[in-house]
């Protein structure tokens, strides 16, 4: 009997440039007062259950649907910190500054 | 007329009815009325999502303890600041109740990007809706009413992803 084995390739990030830029931002992020003056604003909430909720405010992804932005956050986090850490994210929200003001999210 | 006992199933049916009524009001430019009813759709869906996590059945009656905010605090009925909520109409604590309790029992949802989007829509409705709208003579502008209805529709149409079917 002969057999052929297929290996699935790891899916590539949907928007590699945005993903790279955000991954760099995750790596360089220092804990500081969040400010609307910043180009990218990241809020990371750590829950008691070893999970993270990530909110990223960034105008460069205005043209994308929110669920796509959320996937970019997951890809970027994985790129920056690896699978194990990115698997701890349970909520990934990507919004623009205008949307952040619309929902008056607490940054 | 004495109302029927409220069950999980009757709440689910009520969410569909309120959504239809909100749409009719919106289509006829009754923006405040549409917004007022729309908010309840979100409130109901979020409560149902939590009840389903608690393994309640559709035929189960809604008991007094299920409506007691004090008993829900431990499961995550809190504002984003972490402060406990005492108002069962508060949508953000209701969303936090669902997301926190699901993590507490180790029931992870597979799509964090979906939950993030859901969180955005809940926040948008929360910002523009209040049960006090019923006493308010003010109108709601058409742009806000339409955007709010779109958020409500997103939540309603995706309720199965939160376990509400």
PDB file of C-alpha atoms in Angstrom:
ATOM      1  CA  UNK A   1       0.000   0.000   0.000  1.00  0.00           C
ATOM      2  CA  UNK A   2       1.268   3.466  -0.769  1.00  0.00           C
ATOM      3  CA  UNK A   3       0.287   6.580   1.003  1.00  0.00           C
ATOM      4  CA  UNK A   4       0.696  10.270   0.544  1.00  0.00           C
ATOM      5  CA  UNK A   5       0.899  12.635   3.468  1.00  0.00           C
ATOM      6  CA  UNK A   6      -0.233  16.225   3.159  1.00  0.00           C
ATOM      7  CA  UNK A   7       0.965  18.839   5.609  1.00  0.00           C
ATOM      8  CA  UNK A   8      -1.114  21.910   6.138  1.00  0.00           C
ATOM      9  CA  UNK A   9       0.918  25.072   6.079  1.00  0.00           C
ATOM     10  CA  UNK A  10       0.476  27.506   8.902  1.00  0.00           C
ATOM     11  CA  UNK A  11      -1.839  30.243   7.617  1.00  0.00           C
ATOM     12  CA  UNK A  12      -0.028  33.471   6.886  1.00  0.00           C
ATOM     13  CA  UNK A  13      -1.168  36.734   8.516  1.00  0.00           C
ATOM     14  CA  UNK A  14      -3.919  38.446   6.544  1.00  0.00           C
ATOM     15  CA  UNK A  15      -2.203  41.826   6.554  1.00  0.00           C
ATOM     16  CA  UNK A  16       1.514  41.217   7.139  1.00  0.00           C
ATOM     17  CA  UNK A  17       2.559  44.881   7.285  1.00  0.00           C
ATOM     18  CA  UNK A  18      -0.028  45.839   9.892  1.00  0.00           C
ATOM     19  CA  UNK A  19       0.732  42.640  11.802  1.00  0.00           C
ATOM     20  CA  UNK A  20       4.496  43.343  11.827  1.00  0.00           C
ATOM     21  CA  UNK A  21       3.981  46.913  12.965  1.00  0.00           C
ATOM     22  CA  UNK A  22       1.637  45.901  15.762  1.00  0.00           C
ATOM     23  CA  UNK A  23       3.931  43.053  16.854  1.00  0.00           C
ATOM     24  CA  UNK A  24       6.769  45.577  17.189  1.00  0.00           C
ATOM     25  CA  UNK A  25       4.460  47.782  19.208  1.00  0.00           C
ATOM     26  CA  UNK A  26       3.592  44.883  21.530  1.00  0.00           C
ATOM     27  CA  UNK A  27       7.294  44.178  22.050  1.00  0.00           C
ATOM     28  CA  UNK A  28       8.219  47.780  22.660  1.00  0.00           C
ATOM     29  CA  UNK A  29       5.215  48.649  24.756  1.00  0.00           C
ATOM     30  CA  UNK A  30       6.095  49.954  28.165  1.00  0.00           C
ATOM     31  CA  UNK A  31       3.554  50.472  30.895  1.00  0.00           C
ATOM     32  CA  UNK A  32       2.612  54.112  30.789  1.00  0.00           C
ATOM     33  CA  UNK A  33      -0.343  56.430  30.887  1.00  0.00           C
ATOM     34  CA  UNK A  34      -2.448  55.758  27.805  1.00  0.00           C
ATOM     35  CA  UNK A  35      -2.852  58.827  25.674  1.00  0.00           C
ATOM     36  CA  UNK A  36      -4.841  59.697  22.578  1.00  0.00           C
ATOM     37  CA  UNK A  37      -1.703  61.449  21.300  1.00  0.00           C
ATOM     38  CA  UNK A  38      -0.092  58.056  20.683  1.00  0.00           C
ATOM     39  CA  UNK A  39      -0.403  56.501  17.219  1.00  0.00           C
ATOM     40  CA  UNK A  40      -1.234  53.102  18.657  1.00  0.00           C
ATOM     41  CA  UNK A  41      -2.867  52.683  22.053  1.00  0.00           C
ATOM     42  CA  UNK A  42      -2.863  49.253  23.680  1.00  0.00           C
ATOM     43  CA  UNK A  43      -4.879  48.260  26.710  1.00  0.00           C
ATOM     44  CA  UNK A  44      -4.151  44.810  28.093  1.00  0.00           C
ATOM     45  CA  UNK A  45      -6.386  43.472  30.865  1.00  0.00           C
ATOM     46  CA  UNK A  46      -5.153  40.396  32.690  1.00  0.00           C
ATOM     47  CA  UNK A  47      -7.978  38.388  34.258  1.00  0.00           C
ATOM     48  CA  UNK A  48      -7.791  36.157  37.362  1.00  0.00           C
ATOM     49  CA  UNK A  49      -8.083  33.182  34.986  1.00  0.00           C
ATOM     50  CA  UNK A  50      -4.733  33.707  33.222  1.00  0.00           C
ATOM     51  CA  UNK A  51      -6.398  35.128  30.158  1.00  0.00           C
ATOM     52  CA  UNK A  52      -5.957  38.489  28.479  1.00  0.00           C
ATOM     53  CA  UNK A  53      -8.353  40.966  26.935  1.00  0.00           C
ATOM     54  CA  UNK A  54      -6.590  43.170  24.406  1.00  0.00           C
ATOM     55  CA  UNK A  55      -7.930  46.440  23.029  1.00  0.00           C
ATOM     56  CA  UNK A  56      -5.953  48.269  20.357  1.00  0.00           C
ATOM     57  CA  UNK A  57      -6.845  51.756  19.165  1.00  0.00           C
ATOM     58  CA  UNK A  58      -5.235  52.521  15.811  1.00  0.00           C
ATOM     59  CA  UNK A  59      -6.454  54.587  12.864  1.00  0.00           C
ATOM     60  CA  UNK A  60      -4.433  52.742  10.200  1.00  0.00           C
ATOM     61  CA  UNK A  61      -6.942  49.892  10.089  1.00  0.00           C
ATOM     62  CA  UNK A  62      -9.996  52.050   9.618  1.00  0.00           C
ATOM     63  CA  UNK A  63     -10.760  50.308   6.294  1.00  0.00           C
ATOM     64  CA  UNK A  64     -10.982  46.868   7.906  1.00  0.00           C
ATOM     65  CA  UNK A  65     -13.878  45.081   9.616  1.00  0.00           C
ATOM     66  CA  UNK A  66     -13.532  44.760  13.388  1.00  0.00           C
ATOM     67  CA  UNK A  67     -13.260  40.981  13.287  1.00  0.00           C
ATOM     68  CA  UNK A  68     -10.348  41.247  10.834  1.00  0.00           C
ATOM     69  CA  UNK A  69      -8.666  43.772  13.122  1.00  0.00           C
ATOM     70  CA  UNK A  70      -9.128  41.321  15.982  1.00  0.00           C
ATOM     71  CA  UNK A  71      -7.403  38.623  13.931  1.00  0.00           C
ATOM     72  CA  UNK A  72      -4.500  41.005  13.238  1.00  0.00           C
ATOM     73  CA  UNK A  73      -4.174  41.532  17.013  1.00  0.00           C
ATOM     74  CA  UNK A  74      -4.015  37.761  17.530  1.00  0.00           C
ATOM     75  CA  UNK A  75      -1.442  37.293  14.730  1.00  0.00           C
ATOM     76  CA  UNK A  76       0.694  40.158  16.012  1.00  0.00           C
ATOM     77  CA  UNK A  77       0.595  38.910  19.594  1.00  0.00           C
ATOM     78  CA  UNK A  78       1.568  35.441  18.416  1.00  0.00           C
ATOM     79  CA  UNK A  79       4.401  36.894  16.362  1.00  0.00           C
ATOM     80  CA  UNK A  80       5.633  38.884  19.351  1.00  0.00           C
ATOM     81  CA  UNK A  81       5.225  36.386  22.183  1.00  0.00           C
ATOM     82  CA  UNK A  82       4.481  32.973  20.646  1.00  0.00           C
ATOM     83  CA  UNK A  83       1.554  30.563  20.546  1.00  0.00           C
ATOM     84  CA  UNK A  84       1.279  29.911  24.256  1.00  0.00           C
ATOM     85  CA  UNK A  85       0.811  33.573  25.140  1.00  0.00           C
ATOM     86  CA  UNK A  86      -1.476  34.420  22.218  1.00  0.00           C
ATOM     87  CA  UNK A  87      -3.723  31.489  23.145  1.00  0.00           C
ATOM     88  CA  UNK A  88      -4.442  33.268  26.413  1.00  0.00           C
ATOM     89  CA  UNK A  89      -6.245  36.077  24.590  1.00  0.00           C
ATOM     90  CA  UNK A  90      -9.992  35.652  24.947  1.00  0.00           C
ATOM     91  CA  UNK A  91     -11.130  39.074  23.741  1.00  0.00           C
ATOM     92  CA  UNK A  92      -9.394  40.994  20.937  1.00  0.00           C
ATOM     93  CA  UNK A  93     -10.912  44.331  19.984  1.00  0.00           C
ATOM     94  CA  UNK A  94      -9.484  46.618  17.315  1.00  0.00           C
ATOM     95  CA  UNK A  95     -10.975  50.090  16.987  1.00  0.00           C
ATOM     96  CA  UNK A  96     -10.124  53.540  15.688  1.00  0.00           C
ATOM     97  CA  UNK A  97      -9.806  56.675  17.804  1.00  0.00           C
ATOM     98  CA  UNK A  98     -13.197  57.863  16.544  1.00  0.00           C
ATOM     99  CA  UNK A  99     -14.797  54.562  17.577  1.00  0.00           C
ATOM    100  CA  UNK A 100     -13.046  54.690  20.942  1.00  0.00           C
ATOM    101  CA  UNK A 101     -14.625  58.085  21.526  1.00  0.00           C
ATOM    102  CA  UNK A 102     -18.027  56.857  20.316  1.00  0.00           C
ATOM    103  CA  UNK A 103     -18.112  54.093  22.888  1.00  0.00           C
ATOM    104  CA  UNK A 104     -16.236  56.116  25.517  1.00  0.00           C
ATOM    105  CA  UNK A 105     -14.090  53.106  26.264  1.00  0.00           C
ATOM    106  CA  UNK A 106     -12.104  53.458  29.427  1.00  0.00           C
ATOM    107  CA  UNK A 107      -8.433  53.619  28.328  1.00  0.00           C
TER     108      UNK A 107
ATOM    109  CA  UNK B   1     -54.332  39.963  32.487  1.00  0.00           C
ATOM    110  CA  UNK B   2     -51.909  38.065  34.655  1.00  0.00           C
ATOM    111  CA  UNK B   3     -48.670  37.462  32.742  1.00  0.00           C
ATOM    112  CA  UNK B   4     -47.416  33.943  32.144  1.00  0.00           C
ATOM    113  CA  UNK B   5     -44.423  32.880  34.257  1.00  0.00           C
ATOM    114  CA  UNK B   6     -41.235  34.131  32.656  1.00  0.00           C
ATOM    115  CA  UNK B   7     -39.037  31.350  31.340  1.00  0.00           C
ATOM    116  CA  UNK B   8     -35.771  31.256  29.441  1.00  0.00           C
ATOM    117  CA  UNK B   9     -37.781  30.438  26.327  1.00  0.00           C
ATOM    118  CA  UNK B  10     -40.207  33.323  26.790  1.00  0.00           C
ATOM    119  CA  UNK B  11     -37.268  35.697  27.155  1.00  0.00           C
ATOM    120  CA  UNK B  12     -35.806  34.409  23.902  1.00  0.00           C
ATOM    121  CA  UNK B  13     -39.130  34.931  22.127  1.00  0.00           C
ATOM    122  CA  UNK B  14     -39.415  38.403  23.649  1.00  0.00           C
ATOM    123  CA  UNK B  15     -36.020  39.381  22.228  1.00  0.00           C
ATOM    124  CA  UNK B  16     -37.249  38.616  18.701  1.00  0.00           C
ATOM    125  CA  UNK B  17     -40.496  40.521  19.278  1.00  0.00           C
ATOM    126  CA  UNK B  18     -38.713  43.607  20.644  1.00  0.00           C
ATOM    127  CA  UNK B  19     -36.317  43.536  17.680  1.00  0.00           C
ATOM    128  CA  UNK B  20     -39.198  43.428  15.172  1.00  0.00           C
ATOM    129  CA  UNK B  21     -40.990  46.271  16.943  1.00  0.00           C
ATOM    130  CA  UNK B  22     -37.796  48.322  17.092  1.00  0.00           C
ATOM    131  CA  UNK B  23     -37.351  47.848  13.340  1.00  0.00           C
ATOM    132  CA  UNK B  24     -40.911  48.988  12.583  1.00  0.00           C
ATOM    133  CA  UNK B  25     -40.389  52.096  14.708  1.00  0.00           C
ATOM    134  CA  UNK B  26     -37.037  52.827  13.035  1.00  0.00           C
ATOM    135  CA  UNK B  27     -38.498  52.393   9.555  1.00  0.00           C
ATOM    136  CA  UNK B  28     -41.150  54.963  10.489  1.00  0.00           C
ATOM    137  CA  UNK B  29     -38.621  57.449  11.899  1.00  0.00           C
ATOM    138  CA  UNK B  30     -39.619  56.920  15.540  1.00  0.00           C
ATOM    139  CA  UNK B  31     -35.988  56.934  16.572  1.00  0.00           C
ATOM    140  CA  UNK B  32     -36.376  57.272  20.341  1.00  0.00           C
ATOM    141  CA  UNK B  33     -38.945  54.462  20.505  1.00  0.00           C
ATOM    142  CA  UNK B  34     -36.796  52.221  18.327  1.00  0.00           C
ATOM    143  CA  UNK B  35     -33.717  52.889  20.452  1.00  0.00           C
ATOM    144  CA  UNK B  36     -35.653  52.304  23.669  1.00  0.00           C
ATOM    145  CA  UNK B  37     -36.868  48.866  22.562  1.00  0.00           C
ATOM    146  CA  UNK B  38     -33.549  47.921  20.941  1.00  0.00           C
ATOM    147  CA  UNK B  39     -31.662  48.130  24.206  1.00  0.00           C
ATOM    148  CA  UNK B  40     -33.844  45.456  25.753  1.00  0.00           C
ATOM    149  CA  UNK B  41     -32.909  43.038  22.961  1.00  0.00           C
ATOM    150  CA  UNK B  42     -29.268  43.292  23.999  1.00  0.00           C
ATOM    151  CA  UNK B  43     -30.117  43.016  27.686  1.00  0.00           C
ATOM    152  CA  UNK B  44     -32.109  39.836  27.064  1.00  0.00           C
ATOM    153  CA  UNK B  45     -29.491  38.197  24.803  1.00  0.00           C
ATOM    154  CA  UNK B  46     -26.702  38.834  27.316  1.00  0.00           C
ATOM    155  CA  UNK B  47     -28.768  37.421  30.170  1.00  0.00           C
ATOM    156  CA  UNK B  48     -29.683  34.364  28.094  1.00  0.00           C
ATOM    157  CA  UNK B  49     -26.019  33.798  27.193  1.00  0.00           C
ATOM    158  CA  UNK B  50     -25.175  33.728  30.901  1.00  0.00           C
ATOM    159  CA  UNK B  51     -28.132  31.480  31.767  1.00  0.00           C
ATOM    160  CA  UNK B  52     -27.059  29.018  29.065  1.00  0.00           C
ATOM    161  CA  UNK B  53     -23.547  28.928  30.542  1.00  0.00           C
ATOM    162  CA  UNK B  54     -25.206  28.081  33.859  1.00  0.00           C
ATOM    163  CA  UNK B  55     -26.898  25.158  32.069  1.00  0.00           C
ATOM    164  CA  UNK B  56     -30.434  26.392  32.538  1.00  0.00           C
ATOM    165  CA  UNK B  57     -32.976  24.828  30.200  1.00  0.00           C
ATOM    166  CA  UNK B  58     -35.403  26.722  27.979  1.00  0.00           C
ATOM    167  CA  UNK B  59     -38.367  25.586  30.079  1.00  0.00           C
ATOM    168  CA  UNK B  60     -36.789  26.829  33.323  1.00  0.00           C
ATOM    169  CA  UNK B  61     -38.542  29.707  35.037  1.00  0.00           C
ATOM    170  CA  UNK B  62     -36.617  32.851  35.822  1.00  0.00           C
ATOM    171  CA  UNK B  63     -36.401  32.831  39.582  1.00  0.00           C
ATOM    172  CA  UNK B  64     -35.904  35.674  42.011  1.00  0.00           C
ATOM    173  CA  UNK B  65     -32.335  34.583  42.727  1.00  0.00           C
ATOM    174  CA  UNK B  66     -31.536  34.751  38.985  1.00  0.00           C
ATOM    175  CA  UNK B  67     -32.529  38.418  39.130  1.00  0.00           C
ATOM    176  CA  UNK B  68     -30.515  39.242  42.212  1.00  0.00           C
ATOM    177  CA  UNK B  69     -27.497  41.367  41.198  1.00  0.00           C
ATOM    178  CA  UNK B  70     -25.742  40.628  44.484  1.00  0.00           C
ATOM    179  CA  UNK B  71     -25.649  36.935  43.618  1.00  0.00           C
ATOM    180  CA  UNK B  72     -24.210  37.686  40.176  1.00  0.00           C
ATOM    181  CA  UNK B  73     -21.244  39.752  41.335  1.00  0.00           C
ATOM    182  CA  UNK B  74     -19.135  36.708  42.117  1.00  0.00           C
ATOM    183  CA  UNK B  75     -19.641  35.469  38.553  1.00  0.00           C
ATOM    184  CA  UNK B  76     -18.435  38.779  37.091  1.00  0.00           C
ATOM    185  CA  UNK B  77     -21.368  41.208  37.109  1.00  0.00           C
ATOM    186  CA  UNK B  78     -19.050  44.197  37.243  1.00  0.00           C
ATOM    187  CA  UNK B  79     -18.290  47.370  35.370  1.00  0.00           C
ATOM    188  CA  UNK B  80     -15.078  47.597  33.320  1.00  0.00           C
ATOM    189  CA  UNK B  81     -13.503  49.328  36.318  1.00  0.00           C
ATOM    190  CA  UNK B  82     -14.134  46.179  38.374  1.00  0.00           C
ATOM    191  CA  UNK B  83     -16.745  47.905  40.521  1.00  0.00           C
ATOM    192  CA  UNK B  84     -19.798  45.676  41.160  1.00  0.00           C
ATOM    193  CA  UNK B  85     -23.000  46.659  39.392  1.00  0.00           C
ATOM    194  CA  UNK B  86     -26.398  46.696  41.030  1.00  0.00           C
ATOM    195  CA  UNK B  87     -28.515  47.417  37.964  1.00  0.00           C
ATOM    196  CA  UNK B  88     -29.611  44.467  35.824  1.00  0.00           C
ATOM    197  CA  UNK B  89     -30.151  46.829  32.879  1.00  0.00           C
ATOM    198  CA  UNK B  90     -26.422  47.707  32.774  1.00  0.00           C
ATOM    199  CA  UNK B  91     -25.206  46.167  29.541  1.00  0.00           C
ATOM    200  CA  UNK B  92     -21.439  46.274  30.057  1.00  0.00           C
ATOM    201  CA  UNK B  93     -21.623  44.410  33.398  1.00  0.00           C
ATOM    202  CA  UNK B  94     -23.941  41.901  31.691  1.00  0.00           C
ATOM    203  CA  UNK B  95     -21.370  41.361  28.927  1.00  0.00           C
ATOM    204  CA  UNK B  96     -18.632  41.066  31.565  1.00  0.00           C
ATOM    205  CA  UNK B  97     -20.794  38.555  33.447  1.00  0.00           C
ATOM    206  CA  UNK B  98     -20.962  36.362  30.352  1.00  0.00           C
ATOM    207  CA  UNK B  99     -17.279  36.662  29.430  1.00  0.00           C
ATOM    208  CA  UNK B 100     -15.948  36.373  32.989  1.00  0.00           C
ATOM    209  CA  UNK B 101     -18.137  33.448  33.939  1.00  0.00           C
ATOM    210  CA  UNK B 102     -17.241  31.562  30.750  1.00  0.00           C
ATOM    211  CA  UNK B 103     -13.559  31.947  31.669  1.00  0.00           C
ATOM    212  CA  UNK B 104     -14.247  31.020  35.290  1.00  0.00           C
ATOM    213  CA  UNK B 105     -15.740  27.671  34.272  1.00  0.00           C
ATOM    214  CA  UNK B 106     -13.036  27.121  31.673  1.00  0.00           C
ATOM    215  CA  UNK B 107     -15.384  27.404  28.730  1.00  0.00           C
ATOM    216  CA  UNK B 108     -13.216  29.247  26.268  1.00  0.00           C
ATOM    217  CA  UNK B 109     -14.750  30.697  23.151  1.00  0.00           C
ATOM    218  CA  UNK B 110     -12.700  29.983  20.093  1.00  0.00           C
ATOM    219  CA  UNK B 111     -12.888  33.331  18.443  1.00  0.00           C
ATOM    220  CA  UNK B 112     -11.517  36.233  20.501  1.00  0.00           C
ATOM    221  CA  UNK B 113     -11.962  38.559  17.513  1.00  0.00           C
ATOM    222  CA  UNK B 114     -15.690  37.822  17.505  1.00  0.00           C
ATOM    223  CA  UNK B 115     -15.992  38.490  21.241  1.00  0.00           C
ATOM    224  CA  UNK B 116     -14.074  41.747  20.766  1.00  0.00           C
ATOM    225  CA  UNK B 117     -16.531  42.837  18.084  1.00  0.00           C
ATOM    226  CA  UNK B 118     -19.426  41.838  20.328  1.00  0.00           C
ATOM    227  CA  UNK B 119     -17.911  43.904  23.128  1.00  0.00           C
ATOM    228  CA  UNK B 120     -17.718  46.942  20.836  1.00  0.00           C
ATOM    229  CA  UNK B 121     -21.392  46.674  19.892  1.00  0.00           C
ATOM    230  CA  UNK B 122     -22.469  46.214  23.517  1.00  0.00           C
ATOM    231  CA  UNK B 123     -20.489  49.330  24.474  1.00  0.00           C
ATOM    232  CA  UNK B 124     -22.061  51.295  21.611  1.00  0.00           C
ATOM    233  CA  UNK B 125     -25.581  50.373  22.710  1.00  0.00           C
ATOM    234  CA  UNK B 126     -24.754  51.073  26.357  1.00  0.00           C
ATOM    235  CA  UNK B 127     -23.554  54.570  25.460  1.00  0.00           C
ATOM    236  CA  UNK B 128     -26.760  55.455  23.674  1.00  0.00           C
ATOM    237  CA  UNK B 129     -29.454  53.568  25.549  1.00  0.00           C
ATOM    238  CA  UNK B 130     -31.065  53.872  28.916  1.00  0.00           C
ATOM    239  CA  UNK B 131     -34.302  52.591  30.393  1.00  0.00           C
ATOM    240  CA  UNK B 132     -34.904  56.271  31.288  1.00  0.00           C
ATOM    241  CA  UNK B 133     -35.552  56.946  27.580  1.00  0.00           C
ATOM    242  CA  UNK B 134     -39.187  56.060  28.302  1.00  0.00           C
ATOM    243  CA  UNK B 135     -39.544  59.241  30.365  1.00  0.00           C
ATOM    244  CA  UNK B 136     -37.511  61.438  28.069  1.00  0.00           C
ATOM    245  CA  UNK B 137     -39.216  63.900  25.713  1.00  0.00           C
ATOM    246  CA  UNK B 138     -35.946  64.162  23.740  1.00  0.00           C
ATOM    247  CA  UNK B 139     -35.598  62.483  20.396  1.00  0.00           C
ATOM    248  CA  UNK B 140     -32.686  60.389  19.212  1.00  0.00           C
ATOM    249  CA  UNK B 141     -31.031  61.481  15.966  1.00  0.00           C
ATOM    250  CA  UNK B 142     -31.508  59.186  13.004  1.00  0.00           C
ATOM    251  CA  UNK B 143     -27.785  58.405  12.571  1.00  0.00           C
ATOM    252  CA  UNK B 144     -27.441  57.214  16.172  1.00  0.00           C
ATOM    253  CA  UNK B 145     -30.688  55.229  16.010  1.00  0.00           C
ATOM    254  CA  UNK B 146     -29.607  53.471  12.811  1.00  0.00           C
ATOM    255  CA  UNK B 147     -26.100  52.684  14.118  1.00  0.00           C
ATOM    256  CA  UNK B 148     -27.546  51.436  17.378  1.00  0.00           C
ATOM    257  CA  UNK B 149     -29.997  49.205  15.539  1.00  0.00           C
ATOM    258  CA  UNK B 150     -27.116  47.805  13.448  1.00  0.00           C
ATOM    259  CA  UNK B 151     -25.233  46.985  16.650  1.00  0.00           C
ATOM    260  CA  UNK B 152     -28.316  45.313  18.104  1.00  0.00           C
ATOM    261  CA  UNK B 153     -28.814  43.344  14.904  1.00  0.00           C
ATOM    262  CA  UNK B 154     -25.197  42.120  15.045  1.00  0.00           C
ATOM    263  CA  UNK B 155     -25.713  40.909  18.614  1.00  0.00           C
ATOM    264  CA  UNK B 156     -29.071  39.285  17.845  1.00  0.00           C
ATOM    265  CA  UNK B 157     -27.895  37.536  14.665  1.00  0.00           C
ATOM    266  CA  UNK B 158     -24.762  36.210  16.367  1.00  0.00           C
ATOM    267  CA  UNK B 159     -26.406  35.061  19.575  1.00  0.00           C
ATOM    268  CA  UNK B 160     -25.845  31.406  18.671  1.00  0.00           C
ATOM    269  CA  UNK B 161     -22.084  32.023  18.898  1.00  0.00           C
ATOM    270  CA  UNK B 162     -22.717  32.892  22.545  1.00  0.00           C
ATOM    271  CA  UNK B 163     -24.655  29.684  23.062  1.00  0.00           C
ATOM    272  CA  UNK B 164     -28.141  31.174  22.619  1.00  0.00           C
ATOM    273  CA  UNK B 165     -30.077  29.251  19.978  1.00  0.00           C
TER     274      UNK B 165
END
